Structure formats: C-alpha cells, structure tokens
C-alpha cells in the first residue's frame, strides 16, 4: 500500500497556496500527450506521473487511457505530419513495425514503462 501522507501534505500545501492567491501557479499533471517534431522525425508520446499514479493506485487507469489514446494520436500525428509537409515541404517516413515486436520491447524498456 502506498504511503498517502506525502500526497496529503502536497494537497494541503496546494490548498494553502490557493488560499494565498496563487491558484493558477500550482498544479499537478497526472497524464500528458505530446507530439514531438525533430529535424528527422515526428512522434507522439504519452506519459504518466509515475509517483502520483502509484500513490492513488491508478496503474490500470493509465494503461486503459494509453490504449484508448494511442490509435487516435497515431492518426492525428499522421495528419499533423501531412500539414507540416504541405506548409514546409517536409516529409516523414512511416515507422516500421518489426515482426518480432523488438521495437515495442525496447521502447518500453528504455522509455521507463509508462510512456506509450
């Protein structure tokens, strides 16, 4: 069982800060989705706040959310790359899936386990 005292302390500090008028300056991000563009690639990533996810026991929620978002973001990332190509004359290769699944294994191994 996770120790909730740290989370409770954090929430109390955030509430105190809100009472002092700093409501917009403090927040916690439990889950993010990003599209990253580099000179050679475009990719989509999801990431969960590991500590918060563990503290509230939301590991299953994170897996479910990632599974729901991945197909949508794959399509949207492709559309975004097409817009980039149209505007700037860029082109990106479709990622090749390995038949053995080694790419997914390495991504999970090197990506920390909560990235999708």
PDB file of C-alpha atoms in Angstrom:
ATOM      1  CA  UNK A   1       0.000   0.000   0.000  1.00  0.00           C
ATOM      2  CA  UNK A   2       1.359   3.413  -0.931  1.00  0.00           C
ATOM      3  CA  UNK A   3       2.092   5.985   1.761  1.00  0.00           C
ATOM      4  CA  UNK A   4      -0.525   8.694   1.263  1.00  0.00           C
ATOM      5  CA  UNK A   5       0.974  11.112   3.793  1.00  0.00           C
ATOM      6  CA  UNK A   6       3.191  12.745   1.143  1.00  0.00           C
ATOM      7  CA  UNK A   7       0.269  13.203  -1.230  1.00  0.00           C
ATOM      8  CA  UNK A   8      -1.918  14.587   1.561  1.00  0.00           C
ATOM      9  CA  UNK A   9       0.831  17.031   2.535  1.00  0.00           C
ATOM     10  CA  UNK A  10       1.213  18.129  -1.091  1.00  0.00           C
ATOM     11  CA  UNK A  11      -2.538  18.661  -1.449  1.00  0.00           C
ATOM     12  CA  UNK A  12      -2.639  20.682   1.785  1.00  0.00           C
ATOM     13  CA  UNK A  13       0.233  22.850   0.593  1.00  0.00           C
ATOM     14  CA  UNK A  14      -1.524  23.409  -2.731  1.00  0.00           C
ATOM     15  CA  UNK A  15      -4.745  24.343  -0.921  1.00  0.00           C
ATOM     16  CA  UNK A  16      -2.848  26.771   1.310  1.00  0.00           C
ATOM     17  CA  UNK A  17      -1.192  28.330  -1.739  1.00  0.00           C
ATOM     18  CA  UNK A  18      -4.610  28.665  -3.395  1.00  0.00           C
ATOM     19  CA  UNK A  19      -5.946  30.488  -0.328  1.00  0.00           C
ATOM     20  CA  UNK A  20      -2.996  32.875  -0.545  1.00  0.00           C
ATOM     21  CA  UNK A  21      -3.972  33.738  -4.125  1.00  0.00           C
ATOM     22  CA  UNK A  22      -1.610  31.553  -6.136  1.00  0.00           C
ATOM     23  CA  UNK A  23      -4.323  29.297  -7.588  1.00  0.00           C
ATOM     24  CA  UNK A  24      -3.017  29.409 -11.169  1.00  0.00           C
ATOM     25  CA  UNK A  25       0.638  28.896 -10.332  1.00  0.00           C
ATOM     26  CA  UNK A  26       0.484  25.399  -8.778  1.00  0.00           C
ATOM     27  CA  UNK A  27      -0.775  22.234 -10.404  1.00  0.00           C
ATOM     28  CA  UNK A  28      -0.077  18.543 -10.815  1.00  0.00           C
ATOM     29  CA  UNK A  29      -0.039  16.897 -14.241  1.00  0.00           C
ATOM     30  CA  UNK A  30      -1.062  13.242 -13.932  1.00  0.00           C
ATOM     31  CA  UNK A  31      -1.003  12.478 -17.681  1.00  0.00           C
ATOM     32  CA  UNK A  32       0.294  14.171 -20.822  1.00  0.00           C
ATOM     33  CA  UNK A  33       0.165  13.605 -24.560  1.00  0.00           C
ATOM     34  CA  UNK A  34       2.694  15.312 -26.802  1.00  0.00           C
ATOM     35  CA  UNK A  35       3.714  15.399 -30.424  1.00  0.00           C
ATOM     36  CA  UNK A  36       7.430  15.975 -30.909  1.00  0.00           C
ATOM     37  CA  UNK A  37       8.939  17.168 -34.166  1.00  0.00           C
ATOM     38  CA  UNK A  38      12.666  16.990 -34.847  1.00  0.00           C
ATOM     39  CA  UNK A  39      14.719  17.533 -37.972  1.00  0.00           C
ATOM     40  CA  UNK A  40      14.334  13.866 -38.896  1.00  0.00           C
ATOM     41  CA  UNK A  41      11.112  12.616 -37.308  1.00  0.00           C
ATOM     42  CA  UNK A  42       7.714  13.275 -35.837  1.00  0.00           C
ATOM     43  CA  UNK A  43       6.358  11.170 -32.989  1.00  0.00           C
ATOM     44  CA  UNK A  44       3.640  11.049 -30.364  1.00  0.00           C
ATOM     45  CA  UNK A  45       4.243  10.202 -26.719  1.00  0.00           C
ATOM     46  CA  UNK A  46       2.068   9.701 -23.674  1.00  0.00           C
ATOM     47  CA  UNK A  47       3.448   9.906 -20.184  1.00  0.00           C
ATOM     48  CA  UNK A  48       2.029   9.382 -16.723  1.00  0.00           C
ATOM     49  CA  UNK A  49       3.252  10.938 -13.496  1.00  0.00           C
ATOM     50  CA  UNK A  50       4.594   7.687 -12.001  1.00  0.00           C
ATOM     51  CA  UNK A  51       4.559   8.802  -8.377  1.00  0.00           C
ATOM     52  CA  UNK A  52       1.033  10.211  -8.481  1.00  0.00           C
ATOM     53  CA  UNK A  53      -0.276   7.198 -10.441  1.00  0.00           C
ATOM     54  CA  UNK A  54       1.226   4.822  -7.847  1.00  0.00           C
ATOM     55  CA  UNK A  55       0.043   6.916  -4.883  1.00  0.00           C
ATOM     56  CA  UNK A  56      -3.593   6.815  -5.982  1.00  0.00           C
ATOM     57  CA  UNK A  57      -3.470   3.262  -7.374  1.00  0.00           C
ATOM     58  CA  UNK A  58      -4.280   4.308 -10.935  1.00  0.00           C
ATOM     59  CA  UNK A  59      -1.968   1.964 -12.856  1.00  0.00           C
ATOM     60  CA  UNK A  60      -4.903   0.245 -14.572  1.00  0.00           C
ATOM     61  CA  UNK A  61      -6.421   3.648 -15.441  1.00  0.00           C
ATOM     62  CA  UNK A  62      -3.127   4.713 -17.025  1.00  0.00           C
ATOM     63  CA  UNK A  63      -2.910   1.561 -19.154  1.00  0.00           C
ATOM     64  CA  UNK A  64      -6.533   1.930 -20.257  1.00  0.00           C
ATOM     65  CA  UNK A  65      -6.103   5.619 -21.076  1.00  0.00           C
ATOM     66  CA  UNK A  66      -2.961   4.965 -23.104  1.00  0.00           C
ATOM     67  CA  UNK A  67      -4.679   2.145 -25.015  1.00  0.00           C
ATOM     68  CA  UNK A  68      -7.592   4.447 -25.883  1.00  0.00           C
ATOM     69  CA  UNK A  69      -5.434   7.421 -26.877  1.00  0.00           C
ATOM     70  CA  UNK A  70      -2.738   5.645 -28.937  1.00  0.00           C
ATOM     71  CA  UNK A  71      -4.848   4.949 -32.074  1.00  0.00           C
ATOM     72  CA  UNK A  72      -6.335   8.445 -32.032  1.00  0.00           C
ATOM     73  CA  UNK A  73      -2.943  10.110 -31.637  1.00  0.00           C
ATOM     74  CA  UNK A  74      -1.354   7.891 -34.301  1.00  0.00           C
ATOM     75  CA  UNK A  75      -3.962   9.162 -36.757  1.00  0.00           C
ATOM     76  CA  UNK A  76      -3.635  12.761 -35.578  1.00  0.00           C
ATOM     77  CA  UNK A  77       0.175  12.625 -35.722  1.00  0.00           C
ATOM     78  CA  UNK A  78      -0.065  11.417 -39.330  1.00  0.00           C
ATOM     79  CA  UNK A  79      -2.434  14.285 -40.150  1.00  0.00           C
ATOM     80  CA  UNK A  80      -0.081  16.736 -38.426  1.00  0.00           C
ATOM     81  CA  UNK A  81       2.878  15.440 -40.437  1.00  0.00           C
ATOM     82  CA  UNK A  82       0.838  15.944 -43.626  1.00  0.00           C
ATOM     83  CA  UNK A  83       0.143  19.554 -42.598  1.00  0.00           C
ATOM     84  CA  UNK A  84       3.856  20.079 -41.898  1.00  0.00           C
ATOM     85  CA  UNK A  85       4.710  18.585 -45.285  1.00  0.00           C
ATOM     86  CA  UNK A  86       2.208  20.844 -47.022  1.00  0.00           C
ATOM     87  CA  UNK A  87       3.371  24.006 -45.254  1.00  0.00           C
ATOM     88  CA  UNK A  88       7.139  23.464 -45.168  1.00  0.00           C
ATOM     89  CA  UNK A  89       7.795  20.782 -47.777  1.00  0.00           C
ATOM     90  CA  UNK A  90       8.887  18.275 -45.139  1.00  0.00           C
ATOM     91  CA  UNK A  91       8.340  14.559 -45.336  1.00  0.00           C
ATOM     92  CA  UNK A  92       8.472  11.871 -42.691  1.00  0.00           C
ATOM     93  CA  UNK A  93       8.764   8.127 -43.118  1.00  0.00           C
ATOM     94  CA  UNK A  94       6.141   5.901 -41.547  1.00  0.00           C
ATOM     95  CA  UNK A  95       7.637   3.992 -38.607  1.00  0.00           C
ATOM     96  CA  UNK A  96       8.367   0.388 -39.486  1.00  0.00           C
ATOM     97  CA  UNK A  97       6.943  -2.226 -37.144  1.00  0.00           C
ATOM     98  CA  UNK A  98       9.206  -5.168 -36.548  1.00  0.00           C
ATOM     99  CA  UNK A  99       7.610  -8.564 -36.870  1.00  0.00           C
ATOM    100  CA  UNK A 100       9.275  -9.738 -33.656  1.00  0.00           C
ATOM    101  CA  UNK A 101       7.988  -6.811 -31.569  1.00  0.00           C
ATOM    102  CA  UNK A 102      11.538  -5.877 -30.541  1.00  0.00           C
ATOM    103  CA  UNK A 103      10.821  -2.188 -31.222  1.00  0.00           C
ATOM    104  CA  UNK A 104       7.963  -2.141 -28.707  1.00  0.00           C
ATOM    105  CA  UNK A 105      10.027  -4.085 -26.182  1.00  0.00           C
ATOM    106  CA  UNK A 106      12.983  -1.686 -26.463  1.00  0.00           C
ATOM    107  CA  UNK A 107      10.714   1.364 -26.314  1.00  0.00           C
ATOM    108  CA  UNK A 108       9.115   0.090 -23.098  1.00  0.00           C
ATOM    109  CA  UNK A 109      12.440  -0.996 -21.623  1.00  0.00           C
ATOM    110  CA  UNK A 110      14.251   2.257 -22.368  1.00  0.00           C
ATOM    111  CA  UNK A 111      11.210   4.515 -22.031  1.00  0.00           C
ATOM    112  CA  UNK A 112      10.515   3.858 -18.370  1.00  0.00           C
ATOM    113  CA  UNK A 113       7.394   1.721 -18.622  1.00  0.00           C
ATOM    114  CA  UNK A 114       4.703   4.427 -18.526  1.00  0.00           C
ATOM    115  CA  UNK A 115       5.417   6.024 -21.858  1.00  0.00           C
ATOM    116  CA  UNK A 116       3.430   4.924 -24.819  1.00  0.00           C
TER     117      UNK A 116
END
